[in-house]
CSV table of C-alpha atoms in Angstrom, one decimal:
chain,number,residue,atom,x,y,z
A,779,UNK,CA,-46.7,18.7,28.0
A,780,UNK,CA,-46.0,15.0,27.4
A,781,UNK,CA,-47.7,15.5,24.0
A,782,UNK,CA,-45.3,18.3,23.3
A,783,UNK,CA,-42.4,16.1,24.2
A,784,UNK,CA,-43.8,13.4,22.0
A,785,UNK,CA,-44.4,15.7,19.2
A,786,UNK,CA,-40.9,17.1,19.3
A,787,UNK,CA,-39.4,13.6,19.3
A,788,UNK,CA,-41.7,12.6,16.5
A,789,UNK,CA,-41.0,15.7,14.5
A,790,UNK,CA,-37.3,15.0,14.9
A,791,UNK,CA,-37.8,11.6,13.4
A,792,UNK,CA,-36.2,12.1,10.1
A,793,UNK,CA,-36.2,8.4,9.6
A,794,UNK,CA,-39.1,6.0,9.0
A,795,UNK,CA,-38.7,4.4,5.7
A,796,UNK,CA,-35.7,3.8,3.5
A,797,UNK,CA,-35.3,6.4,0.8
A,798,UNK,CA,-33.6,5.8,-2.5
A,799,UNK,CA,-29.9,6.0,-2.0
A,800,UNK,CA,-28.1,7.7,-4.7
A,801,UNK,CA,-25.1,5.9,-6.0
A,802,UNK,CA,-22.0,7.6,-4.9
A,803,UNK,CA,-20.6,9.3,-8.0
A,804,UNK,CA,-16.8,9.6,-8.6
A,805,UNK,CA,-16.0,12.7,-6.6
A,806,UNK,CA,-12.5,14.0,-7.2
A,807,UNK,CA,-12.7,17.6,-5.9
A,808,UNK,CA,-11.5,17.4,-2.3
A,809,UNK,CA,-14.1,20.0,-1.2
A,810,UNK,CA,-16.9,18.0,-2.7
A,811,UNK,CA,-15.5,14.9,-1.2
A,812,UNK,CA,-15.5,16.5,2.3
A,813,UNK,CA,-19.0,17.8,1.6
A,814,UNK,CA,-20.3,14.4,0.8
A,815,UNK,CA,-18.7,13.0,4.0
A,816,UNK,CA,-20.5,15.7,6.0
A,817,UNK,CA,-23.7,15.0,4.2
A,818,UNK,CA,-23.5,11.3,5.1
A,819,UNK,CA,-22.5,11.9,8.7
A,820,UNK,CA,-25.3,14.5,9.1
A,821,UNK,CA,-27.9,12.0,7.7
A,822,UNK,CA,-29.5,14.6,5.4
A,823,UNK,CA,-30.8,12.2,2.8
A,824,UNK,CA,-33.3,10.3,4.9
A,825,UNK,CA,-35.5,13.4,5.7
A,826,UNK,CA,-35.0,15.3,2.5
A,827,UNK,CA,-35.9,12.5,0.1
A,828,UNK,CA,-39.5,11.1,-0.1
A,829,UNK,CA,-39.9,7.4,0.5
A,830,UNK,CA,-40.5,4.8,-2.3
A,831,UNK,CA,-38.2,6.2,-5.0
A,832,UNK,CA,-38.6,9.8,-4.2
A,833,UNK,CA,-36.3,12.2,-6.0
A,834,UNK,CA,-32.9,12.6,-4.3
A,835,UNK,CA,-33.1,15.6,-2.0
A,836,UNK,CA,-36.2,17.0,-3.6
A,837,UNK,CA,-38.0,16.8,-0.2
A,838,UNK,CA,-41.6,15.9,0.3
A,839,UNK,CA,-41.2,13.4,3.0
A,840,UNK,CA,-44.0,13.5,5.5
A,841,UNK,CA,-43.1,13.6,9.2
A,842,UNK,CA,-46.3,13.0,11.1
A,843,UNK,CA,-47.0,14.2,14.6
A,844,UNK,CA,-50.0,14.7,16.9
A,845,UNK,CA,-49.7,18.4,16.0
A,846,UNK,CA,-49.9,17.9,12.3
A,847,UNK,CA,-47.7,16.8,9.4
A,848,UNK,CA,-44.4,18.4,8.4
A,849,UNK,CA,-43.1,18.0,4.8
A,850,UNK,CA,-39.4,18.2,4.3
A,851,UNK,CA,-38.3,20.9,1.8
A,852,UNK,CA,-36.4,20.5,-1.5
A,853,UNK,CA,-32.7,21.1,-0.9
A,854,UNK,CA,-31.5,20.6,-4.5
A,855,UNK,CA,-30.1,23.7,-6.2
A,856,UNK,CA,-33.2,24.4,-8.2
A,857,UNK,CA,-33.7,28.2,-8.4
A,858,UNK,CA,-37.4,28.3,-8.1
A,859,UNK,CA,-38.2,25.5,-5.6
A,860,UNK,CA,-34.9,24.6,-4.0
A,861,UNK,CA,-31.8,26.4,-2.6
A,862,UNK,CA,-30.7,27.8,-6.0
A,863,UNK,CA,-31.2,31.4,-5.0
A,864,UNK,CA,-29.6,31.0,-1.6
A,865,UNK,CA,-26.2,32.4,-0.7
A,866,UNK,CA,-23.7,30.4,1.4
A,867,UNK,CA,-24.5,32.8,4.3
A,868,UNK,CA,-28.2,31.9,4.0
A,869,UNK,CA,-27.3,28.3,4.2
A,870,UNK,CA,-25.0,28.8,7.2
A,871,UNK,CA,-27.7,30.8,9.0
A,872,UNK,CA,-30.2,28.0,8.4
A,873,UNK,CA,-27.9,25.4,9.9
A,874,UNK,CA,-26.5,27.5,12.8
A,875,UNK,CA,-29.4,29.8,13.7
A,876,UNK,CA,-32.4,27.7,12.5
A,877,UNK,CA,-33.8,30.6,10.4
A,878,UNK,CA,-34.8,30.9,6.8
A,879,UNK,CA,-33.2,33.6,4.5
A,880,UNK,CA,-36.2,35.8,5.3
A,881,UNK,CA,-35.5,35.3,9.1
A,882,UNK,CA,-38.4,33.0,9.9
A,883,UNK,CA,-37.6,30.4,12.6
A,884,UNK,CA,-37.7,26.8,11.5
A,885,UNK,CA,-39.6,24.1,13.4
A,886,UNK,CA,-37.1,21.9,15.3
A,887,UNK,CA,-38.1,19.0,13.1
A,888,UNK,CA,-35.0,20.3,11.3
A,889,UNK,CA,-32.2,19.5,13.9
A,890,UNK,CA,-30.5,22.9,13.8
A,891,UNK,CA,-30.3,22.5,17.6
A,892,UNK,CA,-27.4,20.0,16.9
A,893,UNK,CA,-26.2,21.4,13.6
A,894,UNK,CA,-25.5,24.8,15.2
A,895,UNK,CA,-22.2,23.3,16.4
A,896,UNK,CA,-20.9,22.6,12.8
A,897,UNK,CA,-17.4,23.9,11.9
A,898,UNK,CA,-17.0,26.6,9.3
A,899,UNK,CA,-15.1,24.2,7.1
A,900,UNK,CA,-17.9,21.6,7.2
A,901,UNK,CA,-20.7,24.1,6.5
A,902,UNK,CA,-18.7,25.4,3.5
A,903,UNK,CA,-18.0,21.8,2.2
A,904,UNK,CA,-21.7,20.7,2.7
A,905,UNK,CA,-22.8,23.8,0.8
A,906,UNK,CA,-20.5,23.0,-2.1
A,907,UNK,CA,-21.7,19.4,-2.1
A,908,UNK,CA,-25.4,20.4,-2.1
A,909,UNK,CA,-24.8,22.8,-5.0
A,910,UNK,CA,-23.3,19.9,-7.0
A,911,UNK,CA,-26.3,17.6,-6.9
A,912,UNK,CA,-28.9,17.6,-9.7
A,913,UNK,CA,-31.4,20.5,-9.5
A,914,UNK,CA,-34.9,19.3,-9.4
A,915,UNK,CA,-38.0,21.4,-9.7
A,916,UNK,CA,-40.3,20.2,-6.9
A,917,UNK,CA,-42.3,22.8,-5.0
A,918,UNK,CA,-42.3,22.5,-1.3
A,919,UNK,CA,-45.5,21.3,0.3
A,920,UNK,CA,-46.9,23.4,3.1
A,921,UNK,CA,-46.9,21.8,6.5
A,922,UNK,CA,-50.3,20.7,7.7
A,923,UNK,CA,-50.3,21.7,11.3
A,924,UNK,CA,-53.3,21.9,13.7
A,925,UNK,CA,-54.3,25.1,15.3
A,926,UNK,CA,-52.3,26.9,16.8
A,927,UNK,CA,-49.1,25.3,15.8
A,928,UNK,CA,-49.1,26.8,12.4
A,929,UNK,CA,-48.1,30.1,14.0
A,930,UNK,CA,-44.3,30.3,13.7
A,931,UNK,CA,-44.2,33.1,16.3
A,932,UNK,CA,-44.8,30.4,18.9
A,933,UNK,CA,-41.3,29.1,18.1
A,934,UNK,CA,-39.6,32.2,19.4
A,935,UNK,CA,-40.3,31.5,23.1
A,936,UNK,CA,-39.4,27.8,22.5
A,937,UNK,CA,-36.1,28.8,21.0
A,938,UNK,CA,-35.4,31.2,23.8
A,939,UNK,CA,-35.8,28.4,26.3
A,940,UNK,CA,-34.4,25.5,24.4
A,941,UNK,CA,-31.9,26.5,21.7
A,942,UNK,CA,-28.3,27.5,22.4
A,943,UNK,CA,-26.5,28.7,19.3
A,944,UNK,CA,-22.8,28.2,19.0
A,945,UNK,CA,-19.8,26.2,17.6
A,946,UNK,CA,-19.1,22.9,19.3
A,947,UNK,CA,-16.1,22.7,21.6
A,948,UNK,CA,-15.3,19.2,22.8
A,949,UNK,CA,-14.4,18.5,26.4
A,950,UNK,CA,-10.6,19.1,26.7
A,951,UNK,CA,-10.3,15.8,28.6
A,952,UNK,CA,-11.0,13.9,25.4
A,953,UNK,CA,-8.2,12.7,23.1
A,954,UNK,CA,-8.3,13.6,19.4
A,955,UNK,CA,-10.2,10.5,18.4
A,956,UNK,CA,-12.8,10.8,21.2
A,957,UNK,CA,-13.2,14.5,20.3
A,958,UNK,CA,-13.9,13.6,16.7
A,959,UNK,CA,-16.4,11.1,17.9
A,960,UNK,CA,-18.0,13.8,20.1
A,961,UNK,CA,-18.4,16.0,17.1
A,962,UNK,CA,-19.9,13.2,15.0
A,963,UNK,CA,-22.3,12.2,17.8
A,964,UNK,CA,-23.4,15.5,19.2
A,965,UNK,CA,-23.3,17.7,16.1
A,966,UNK,CA,-23.4,16.1,12.7
A,967,UNK,CA,-25.1,12.8,13.6
A,968,UNK,CA,-27.6,14.6,15.9
A,969,UNK,CA,-27.8,11.3,17.9
A,970,UNK,CA,-29.1,13.0,21.0
A,971,UNK,CA,-32.2,14.3,19.3
A,972,UNK,CA,-33.7,10.8,19.3
A,973,UNK,CA,-31.6,8.9,21.9
A,974,UNK,CA,-32.3,11.3,24.8
A,975,UNK,CA,-35.4,11.8,26.8
A,976,UNK,CA,-37.0,15.3,26.8
A,977,UNK,CA,-38.3,17.2,29.8
A,978,UNK,CA,-41.8,18.6,30.1
A,979,UNK,CA,-40.9,21.6,28.0
A,980,UNK,CA,-39.7,19.5,25.2
A,981,UNK,CA,-36.0,20.2,25.8
A,982,UNK,CA,-33.3,17.5,26.0
A,983,UNK,CA,-32.7,16.6,29.5
A,984,UNK,CA,-29.1,17.5,30.1
A,985,UNK,CA,-28.6,14.8,32.8
A,986,UNK,CA,-30.0,12.0,30.7
A,987,UNK,CA,-28.3,12.5,27.4
A,988,UNK,CA,-28.1,9.4,25.2
A,989,UNK,CA,-29.7,7.3,27.9
A,990,UNK,CA,-32.6,6.3,25.5
A,991,UNK,CA,-36.3,7.0,25.8
A,992,UNK,CA,-39.5,5.1,25.8
A,993,UNK,CA,-41.2,7.8,23.8
A,994,UNK,CA,-38.9,8.6,20.9
A,995,UNK,CA,-39.8,9.3,17.3
A,996,UNK,CA,-43.4,8.1,16.4
A,997,UNK,CA,-43.8,7.2,20.1
A,998,UNK,CA,-41.3,4.4,19.7
A,999,UNK,CA,-38.6,3.3,22.1
A,1000,UNK,CA,-35.1,4.4,21.4
A,1001,UNK,CA,-32.1,2.5,23.0
A,1002,UNK,CA,-29.8,3.7,25.7
A,1003,UNK,CA,-26.4,4.2,24.1
A,1004,UNK,CA,-24.4,5.0,27.2
A,1005,UNK,CA,-21.9,2.5,28.6
A,1006,UNK,CA,-24.3,1.2,31.3
A,1007,UNK,CA,-25.6,-2.3,31.7
A,1008,UNK,CA,-29.0,-1.1,30.4
A,1009,UNK,CA,-27.2,0.4,27.4
A,1010,UNK,CA,-24.1,-0.7,25.6
A,1011,UNK,CA,-21.9,-1.3,28.7
A,1012,UNK,CA,-21.0,-4.8,27.6
A,1013,UNK,CA,-20.2,-3.8,23.9
A,1014,UNK,CA,-16.6,-3.4,23.0
A,1015,UNK,CA,-15.5,-0.5,20.8
A,1016,UNK,CA,-15.2,-3.1,18.0
A,1017,UNK,CA,-18.8,-4.3,18.6
A,1018,UNK,CA,-20.0,-0.7,18.3
A,1019,UNK,CA,-18.0,-0.1,15.1
A,1020,UNK,CA,-19.3,-3.3,13.5
A,1021,UNK,CA,-22.8,-2.4,14.5
A,1022,UNK,CA,-22.5,1.0,12.9
A,1023,UNK,CA,-21.1,-0.6,9.7
A,1024,UNK,CA,-23.6,-3.5,9.4
A,1025,UNK,CA,-26.5,-3.1,11.9
A,1026,UNK,CA,-25.7,-6.3,13.6
A,1027,UNK,CA,-25.5,-6.2,17.4
A,1028,UNK,CA,-22.9,-8.4,19.3
A,1029,UNK,CA,-25.6,-11.0,19.9
A,1030,UNK,CA,-26.4,-10.9,16.2
A,1031,UNK,CA,-29.7,-9.3,16.6
A,1032,UNK,CA,-30.4,-6.7,13.9
A,1033,UNK,CA,-31.2,-3.1,14.6
A,1034,UNK,CA,-34.9,-2.0,14.4
A,1035,UNK,CA,-36.9,1.1,13.8
A,1036,UNK,CA,-35.6,4.4,12.6
A,1037,UNK,CA,-32.0,3.3,13.2
A,1038,UNK,CA,-32.2,0.9,10.2
A,1039,UNK,CA,-32.2,3.9,7.9
A,1040,UNK,CA,-29.5,5.7,9.9
A,1041,UNK,CA,-27.2,2.7,9.4
A,1042,UNK,CA,-28.1,2.4,5.7
A,1043,UNK,CA,-27.7,6.0,4.7
A,1044,UNK,CA,-25.2,7.3,7.3
A,1045,UNK,CA,-23.1,5.1,9.5
A,1046,UNK,CA,-22.4,2.3,7.0
A,1047,UNK,CA,-21.2,4.8,4.5
A,1048,UNK,CA,-18.8,6.7,6.8
A,1049,UNK,CA,-15.1,6.4,6.8
A,1050,UNK,CA,-14.1,3.5,9.1
A,1051,UNK,CA,-12.1,5.8,11.3
A,1052,UNK,CA,-15.2,7.9,11.9
A,1053,UNK,CA,-17.1,4.8,13.1
A,1054,UNK,CA,-14.2,4.0,15.4
A,1055,UNK,CA,-14.2,7.6,16.7
A,1056,UNK,CA,-18.0,7.3,17.5
A,1057,UNK,CA,-17.3,4.1,19.4
A,1058,UNK,CA,-14.4,5.7,21.3
A,1059,UNK,CA,-16.5,8.6,22.3
A,1060,UNK,CA,-19.6,6.6,23.4
A,1061,UNK,CA,-17.3,4.7,25.7
A,1062,UNK,CA,-16.4,7.9,27.5
A,1063,UNK,CA,-20.0,8.8,28.3
A,1064,UNK,CA,-21.2,8.6,31.9
A,1065,UNK,CA,-23.1,5.3,32.3
A,1066,UNK,CA,-26.8,6.0,32.8
A,1067,UNK,CA,-29.5,3.5,33.6
A,1068,UNK,CA,-32.6,3.5,31.4
A,1069,UNK,CA,-35.9,4.9,32.7
B,589,UNK,CA,-21.2,-26.7,12.0
B,590,UNK,CA,-22.4,-26.1,15.5
B,591,UNK,CA,-25.3,-23.7,15.1
B,592,UNK,CA,-27.2,-26.1,12.9
B,593,UNK,CA,-26.9,-29.0,15.3
B,594,UNK,CA,-29.4,-31.4,16.5
B,595,UNK,CA,-30.8,-28.9,19.0
B,596,UNK,CA,-31.9,-26.6,16.2
B,597,UNK,CA,-33.4,-29.5,14.3
B,598,UNK,CA,-35.4,-30.5,17.4
B,599,UNK,CA,-36.5,-26.8,17.7
B,600,UNK,CA,-37.6,-26.8,14.1
B,601,UNK,CA,-39.6,-29.9,14.5
B,602,UNK,CA,-41.1,-28.4,17.7
B,603,UNK,CA,-42.2,-25.4,15.8
B,604,UNK,CA,-44.0,-27.4,13.2
B,605,UNK,CA,-45.9,-29.4,15.8
B,606,UNK,CA,-46.6,-26.7,18.3
B,607,UNK,CA,-46.9,-23.4,16.6
B,608,UNK,CA,-50.7,-23.3,15.9
B,609,UNK,CA,-51.6,-24.7,19.3
B,610,UNK,CA,-49.2,-22.4,21.2
B,611,UNK,CA,-50.6,-19.3,19.6
B,612,UNK,CA,-54.1,-20.0,21.0
B,613,UNK,CA,-53.1,-21.6,24.3
B,614,UNK,CA,-50.1,-19.6,25.5
B,615,UNK,CA,-48.8,-16.4,24.0
B,616,UNK,CA,-45.9,-16.5,26.4
B,617,UNK,CA,-44.7,-19.8,25.2
B,618,UNK,CA,-45.0,-18.7,21.6
B,619,UNK,CA,-43.1,-15.5,22.2
B,620,UNK,CA,-40.3,-17.4,23.8
B,621,UNK,CA,-40.2,-19.8,20.9
B,622,UNK,CA,-40.0,-17.1,18.4
B,623,UNK,CA,-37.3,-15.3,20.3
B,624,UNK,CA,-35.3,-18.5,20.3
B,625,UNK,CA,-36.0,-18.9,16.6
B,626,UNK,CA,-34.6,-15.4,16.0
B,627,UNK,CA,-31.6,-16.2,18.2
B,628,UNK,CA,-31.0,-19.4,16.2
B,629,UNK,CA,-30.9,-17.4,13.0
B,630,UNK,CA,-28.5,-15.0,14.8
B,631,UNK,CA,-26.2,-17.8,15.8
B,632,UNK,CA,-25.9,-18.8,12.1
B,633,UNK,CA,-25.2,-15.2,11.1
B,634,UNK,CA,-22.6,-15.0,13.8
B,635,UNK,CA,-20.9,-18.1,12.4
B,636,UNK,CA,-20.9,-16.4,9.0
B,637,UNK,CA,-19.4,-13.2,10.5
B,638,UNK,CA,-16.7,-15.3,12.3
B,639,UNK,CA,-15.7,-16.8,9.0
B,640,UNK,CA,-15.6,-13.4,7.3
B,641,UNK,CA,-13.6,-11.7,10.1
B,642,UNK,CA,-11.5,-14.5,11.4
B,643,UNK,CA,-11.5,-17.2,8.8
B,644,UNK,CA,-13.0,-19.8,11.1
B,645,UNK,CA,-15.0,-22.5,9.4
B,646,UNK,CA,-15.2,-22.9,5.6
B,647,UNK,CA,-17.1,-21.4,2.7
B,648,UNK,CA,-19.2,-24.6,2.5
B,649,UNK,CA,-20.3,-24.1,6.1
B,650,UNK,CA,-21.1,-20.5,5.4
B,651,UNK,CA,-23.2,-21.5,2.5
B,652,UNK,CA,-25.0,-24.1,4.6
B,653,UNK,CA,-25.7,-21.6,7.4
B,654,UNK,CA,-27.1,-19.0,4.9
B,655,UNK,CA,-29.2,-21.7,3.2
B,656,UNK,CA,-30.5,-22.7,6.6
B,657,UNK,CA,-31.6,-19.1,7.4
B,658,UNK,CA,-33.2,-18.8,4.0
B,659,UNK,CA,-35.2,-22.0,4.4
B,660,UNK,CA,-36.4,-21.1,7.9
B,661,UNK,CA,-37.5,-17.6,6.9
B,662,UNK,CA,-40.7,-19.3,5.6
B,663,UNK,CA,-41.7,-20.0,9.2
B,664,UNK,CA,-41.7,-16.4,10.3
B,665,UNK,CA,-45.3,-15.4,9.5
B,666,UNK,CA,-46.7,-18.3,11.5
B,667,UNK,CA,-44.6,-17.3,14.5
B,668,UNK,CA,-46.6,-14.0,14.7
B,669,UNK,CA,-50.2,-15.0,15.3
B,670,UNK,CA,-52.6,-12.2,16.3
B,671,UNK,CA,-52.7,-11.5,19.9
B,672,UNK,CA,-48.9,-11.7,20.4
B,673,UNK,CA,-47.9,-8.0,19.8
B,674,UNK,CA,-46.1,-5.7,22.1
B,675,UNK,CA,-49.3,-4.0,23.2
B,676,UNK,CA,-51.3,-7.1,23.8
B,677,UNK,CA,-49.1,-9.1,26.2
B,678,UNK,CA,-47.3,-8.3,29.4
B,679,UNK,CA,-44.1,-10.0,28.2
B,680,UNK,CA,-41.4,-8.0,26.6
B,681,UNK,CA,-41.6,-8.4,22.9
B,682,UNK,CA,-40.7,-6.0,20.1
B,683,UNK,CA,-43.5,-7.1,17.7
B,684,UNK,CA,-45.1,-3.9,16.5
B,685,UNK,CA,-48.9,-3.7,15.9
B,686,UNK,CA,-48.1,-2.9,12.2
B,687,UNK,CA,-47.5,-6.6,11.6
B,688,UNK,CA,-51.2,-7.3,11.8
B,689,UNK,CA,-52.2,-4.2,9.9
B,690,UNK,CA,-50.5,-5.4,6.8
B,691,UNK,CA,-49.9,-9.2,7.1
B,692,UNK,CA,-49.2,-9.5,3.3
B,693,UNK,CA,-46.4,-7.0,3.5
B,694,UNK,CA,-45.0,-8.8,6.6
B,695,UNK,CA,-45.0,-12.1,4.7
B,696,UNK,CA,-43.4,-10.4,1.8
B,697,UNK,CA,-40.6,-9.2,4.1
B,698,UNK,CA,-40.0,-12.8,5.3
B,699,UNK,CA,-39.9,-13.9,1.6
B,700,UNK,CA,-37.2,-11.2,1.0
B,701,UNK,CA,-35.1,-12.7,3.8
B,702,UNK,CA,-35.4,-16.0,2.2
B,703,UNK,CA,-34.3,-14.6,-1.1
B,704,UNK,CA,-31.4,-12.6,0.4
B,705,UNK,CA,-30.1,-15.5,2.4
B,706,UNK,CA,-30.3,-18.0,-0.5
B,707,UNK,CA,-28.5,-15.4,-2.7
B,708,UNK,CA,-25.8,-15.1,-0.1
B,709,UNK,CA,-25.5,-18.9,0.0
B,710,UNK,CA,-25.0,-19.0,-3.8
B,711,UNK,CA,-22.3,-16.3,-3.4
B,712,UNK,CA,-20.6,-18.3,-0.7
B,713,UNK,CA,-20.5,-21.4,-2.9
B,714,UNK,CA,-19.1,-19.5,-5.9
B,715,UNK,CA,-16.9,-17.0,-4.3
B,716,UNK,CA,-16.5,-18.0,-0.7
B,717,UNK,CA,-12.7,-17.6,-0.5
B,718,UNK,CA,-13.0,-13.9,-1.1
B,719,UNK,CA,-13.8,-12.9,2.5
B,720,UNK,CA,-13.9,-9.2,1.8
B,721,UNK,CA,-16.7,-9.7,-0.7
B,722,UNK,CA,-18.5,-12.1,1.7
B,723,UNK,CA,-18.3,-9.4,4.4
B,724,UNK,CA,-20.1,-6.9,2.1
B,725,UNK,CA,-22.6,-9.6,1.2
B,726,UNK,CA,-23.3,-10.2,4.9
B,727,UNK,CA,-23.9,-6.5,5.3
B,728,UNK,CA,-26.4,-6.6,2.4
B,729,UNK,CA,-28.1,-9.6,3.8
B,730,UNK,CA,-28.5,-7.8,7.1
B,731,UNK,CA,-29.9,-4.7,5.4
B,732,UNK,CA,-32.3,-6.4,3.0
B,733,UNK,CA,-33.1,-9.5,4.9
B,734,UNK,CA,-33.3,-8.3,8.5
B,735,UNK,CA,-33.4,-4.5,8.3
B,736,UNK,CA,-36.2,-4.0,5.8
B,737,UNK,CA,-38.5,-5.9,8.2
B,738,UNK,CA,-37.2,-4.6,11.5
B,739,UNK,CA,-37.5,-1.0,10.3
B,740,UNK,CA,-41.2,-1.2,10.3
B,741,UNK,CA,-42.2,-4.1,12.4
B,742,UNK,CA,-39.6,-4.3,15.2
B,743,UNK,CA,-39.5,-2.2,18.3
B,744,UNK,CA,-36.1,-1.6,19.7
B,745,UNK,CA,-35.7,-3.2,23.1
B,746,UNK,CA,-33.2,-2.2,25.7
């Protein structure tokens, strides 16, 4: 069971090596602009672009696990090998229900467990943005999974136990900025997927959310980001904001591991007010000690 | 400027004299030395950030701090002798085993820090009054100089 938890954490690691960052083009259409902001906040690029000058969003990044290797799919609008033949409904279903257009369940290496909370407006904007990127013909590579994990049917009981579909509703006690932060942390940023320990069934432990784990992606430690002394209790909101922008901690240490890529491709490119919202929300979390 | 005071000079001299001996004799002492080394680089980065954000210090001091970081980057490979990784000692260290699987790449990453820091120092000398540009340059220095290496070779510690 520990292996399962490790595998899930590992499979969810979208982030091991820096991928080629596409220069932001001049975007004038407000819908595309919003879509690009969602794309950045949701950290899509890291997983969907192969390392070492891989083609932007053409997939092929290997995500290794004790259960085999996953290869991320092409999400450019190519008709043959990408999302070119998908409808917006297909796309919404993938994000919200974790199912392909044919109805097959996705492995939770794709964090639909968080994306299920996305707003209608953000799903539509992200779809518009993904349709605007260059279509690239790059066939998806089959996952190479060990027996019996190749049987997708096994995902159905896992989903039944561990996946709750539904739009995100922030705690009514949060103010507007904190609620925005909650949406960024819990839904788009899918921070919990790596920063929370998992129970023996591979589900996020609801009582330990964001308290860090010793066995995160690739078996590596992931920091506690609750406002506890073991976590970021002595960081000010300004410290958190500056960290998300630059990767520098208040002691002028520099972030390590998978978070390096998250800072590079996601948090450093967000609007400053979104970084501030994340900081405001993290400060409202219950302080939890590390394991 | 304070972070590059006599203490750090003494520390630098200490490294030169003690590093090879320490590695063999006492991994604990070596790990402590390298953590202090990293903190010393951090204190110089913090001085740069304070200039960028608050305007304390001067562009000349910023350039000096960056040059200091660039020059000390050469010391990094010797601070990571075999036997001092996170799985080999009981002391808390974030040194991933990958360091010793690809020592050439690890050394190349240290060389990248040198280059990034010296570039930043040049920028500070030419353009140091423009604090907004310096702020972006500091972020780039962090990403290319620190992040490229930490991503692969550094375990996050609580």
